[in-house]
Coordinates of C-alpha atoms in Angstrom, one line a residue:
X1 CA 9.7 -23.2 -101.6
X2 CA 6.4 -22.8 -103.4
X3 CA 5.2 -19.2 -103.6
X4 CA 1.7 -20.4 -103.0
X5 CA 2.6 -21.7 -99.5
X6 CA 1.5 -19.1 -96.9
X7 CA 3.5 -19.0 -93.7
X8 CA 2.6 -16.3 -91.3
X9 CA 4.6 -15.4 -88.2
X10 CA 2.7 -14.1 -85.2
X11 CA 3.7 -12.2 -82.1
X12 CA 2.0 -10.4 -79.3
X13 CA 3.1 -8.0 -76.5
X14 CA 1.0 -10.1 -74.2
X15 CA 3.8 -12.7 -74.0
X16 CA 7.5 -12.3 -73.8
X17 CA 9.4 -11.4 -76.9
X18 CA 11.5 -14.3 -78.4
X19 CA 15.0 -14.6 -76.9
X20 CA 16.5 -15.7 -80.2
X21 CA 16.0 -16.0 -83.9
X22 CA 12.5 -17.4 -83.9
X23 CA 8.8 -16.4 -84.0
X24 CA 6.4 -16.7 -81.0
X25 CA 4.2 -18.7 -83.4
X26 CA 3.8 -19.6 -87.0
X27 CA 0.5 -20.1 -88.8
X28 CA 0.3 -22.4 -91.8
X29 CA -2.5 -24.4 -93.4
X30 CA -5.0 -24.0 -90.5
X31 CA -2.5 -24.9 -87.9
X32 CA -0.7 -22.7 -85.4
X33 CA 2.8 -23.8 -84.2
X34 CA 3.6 -22.1 -80.8
X35 CA 7.2 -21.8 -79.8
X36 CA 8.4 -22.9 -76.4
X37 CA 7.0 -20.7 -73.6
X38 CA 9.0 -20.1 -70.5
X39 CA 7.9 -18.5 -67.2
X40 CA 8.9 -15.0 -68.3
X41 CA 6.5 -12.1 -67.8
X42 CA 5.3 -10.3 -70.9
X43 CA 7.6 -7.3 -69.9
X44 CA 10.6 -9.6 -69.9
X45 CA 10.9 -10.2 -66.2
X46 CA 12.4 -13.6 -65.5
X47 CA 10.5 -15.7 -63.0
X48 CA 13.2 -18.4 -62.4
X49 CA 13.0 -17.7 -58.6
X50 CA 9.3 -18.3 -58.5
X51 CA 7.9 -21.6 -57.1
X52 CA 7.0 -24.3 -59.6
X53 CA 3.3 -23.6 -59.6
X54 CA 3.8 -19.9 -60.4
X55 CA 6.3 -20.8 -63.1
X56 CA 3.8 -23.2 -64.7
X57 CA 1.0 -20.7 -64.5
X58 CA 3.1 -18.0 -66.3
X59 CA 4.3 -20.3 -69.0
X60 CA 0.7 -21.4 -69.7
X61 CA -0.5 -17.8 -69.6
X62 CA 2.1 -17.0 -72.3
X63 CA 1.1 -19.9 -74.4
X64 CA -2.6 -18.9 -74.2
X65 CA -1.7 -15.3 -75.0
X66 CA 0.2 -16.3 -78.2
X67 CA -2.6 -18.6 -79.2
X68 CA -5.3 -16.0 -78.8
X69 CA -3.2 -13.3 -80.6
X70 CA -3.1 -15.6 -83.6
X71 CA -6.9 -16.4 -83.5
X72 CA -6.7 -19.7 -81.7
X73 CA -7.9 -20.6 -78.2
X74 CA -7.4 -23.1 -75.4
X75 CA -10.2 -25.1 -76.9
X76 CA -8.4 -25.3 -80.3
X77 CA -5.1 -26.7 -78.8
X78 CA -4.4 -30.0 -80.5
X79 CA -1.1 -31.0 -78.9
X80 CA 1.0 -29.6 -76.0
X81 CA 4.5 -30.7 -75.2
X82 CA 5.8 -29.9 -71.7
X83 CA 9.4 -30.0 -70.5
X84 CA 9.5 -30.3 -66.7
X85 CA 12.6 -30.3 -64.6
X86 CA 12.3 -33.4 -62.4
X87 CA 9.7 -36.0 -62.8
X88 CA 8.5 -35.2 -59.2
X89 CA 7.1 -31.9 -60.6
X90 CA 4.8 -33.8 -63.0
X91 CA 1.8 -34.0 -60.6
X92 CA 2.1 -30.4 -59.7
X93 CA 2.2 -29.4 -63.4
X94 CA -0.8 -31.5 -64.1
X95 CA -2.8 -29.8 -61.3
X96 CA -1.9 -26.3 -62.6
X97 CA -2.6 -27.4 -66.2
X98 CA -6.0 -28.7 -65.3
X99 CA -6.8 -25.5 -63.4
X100 CA -5.9 -23.3 -66.3
X101 CA -7.1 -25.3 -69.3
X102 CA -10.4 -26.4 -67.7
X103 CA -12.5 -28.5 -70.1
X104 CA -9.9 -28.5 -72.8
X105 CA -8.1 -31.8 -73.2
X106 CA -5.5 -31.6 -76.0
X107 CA -3.1 -34.4 -76.6
X108 CA -0.1 -33.9 -74.4
X109 CA 3.4 -35.2 -73.8
X110 CA 5.4 -34.4 -70.6
X111 CA 9.1 -34.8 -70.9
X112 CA 11.1 -34.8 -67.7
X113 CA 14.5 -33.0 -68.2
X114 CA 17.5 -32.4 -66.0
X115 CA 17.5 -28.6 -66.5
X116 CA 16.2 -25.7 -68.6
X117 CA 17.7 -22.4 -69.6
X118 CA 18.1 -19.8 -66.8
X119 CA 17.2 -22.4 -64.2
X120 CA 13.5 -22.5 -65.2
X121 CA 11.5 -25.5 -64.1
X122 CA 9.0 -25.7 -67.0
X123 CA 8.6 -24.9 -70.7
X124 CA 5.8 -25.8 -73.1
X125 CA 5.0 -25.5 -76.8
X126 CA 1.9 -26.4 -78.7
X127 CA 0.1 -26.9 -81.9
X128 CA -3.4 -25.5 -82.3
X129 CA -6.1 -25.4 -85.0
X130 CA -6.8 -21.9 -86.3
X131 CA -8.7 -20.3 -89.1
X132 CA -7.2 -20.5 -92.6
X133 CA -5.8 -17.2 -93.8
X134 CA -7.7 -15.9 -96.8
X135 CA -5.6 -15.6 -100.0

């Protein structure tokens, strides 16, 4: 890898710590790549028993917390990918998403899946624009 390439990992205590060998987010060349966010409270409490809407809200809160910790915002989200258990939950996710993102309309893909880790019902990751790091 070229030594001139700057790749900066980011983490925040305002979102759950990674459950494996990965960063909460990586900043590179004015972009922020946010890892998959599940409905886990920042203190590590698993919310798999919560209803779908509450799971979606927590996952989105986590995504926003990571974005903001790295200098991005809801308004700078470029692309969000959503993994939702059961296509029937798609309209419910859309309502929560609209409630939480407000006027922001990033590109989005929703992927219905048969199941997620720990029995969660939703996970999302994102790419956001962010300030270039000064060198």
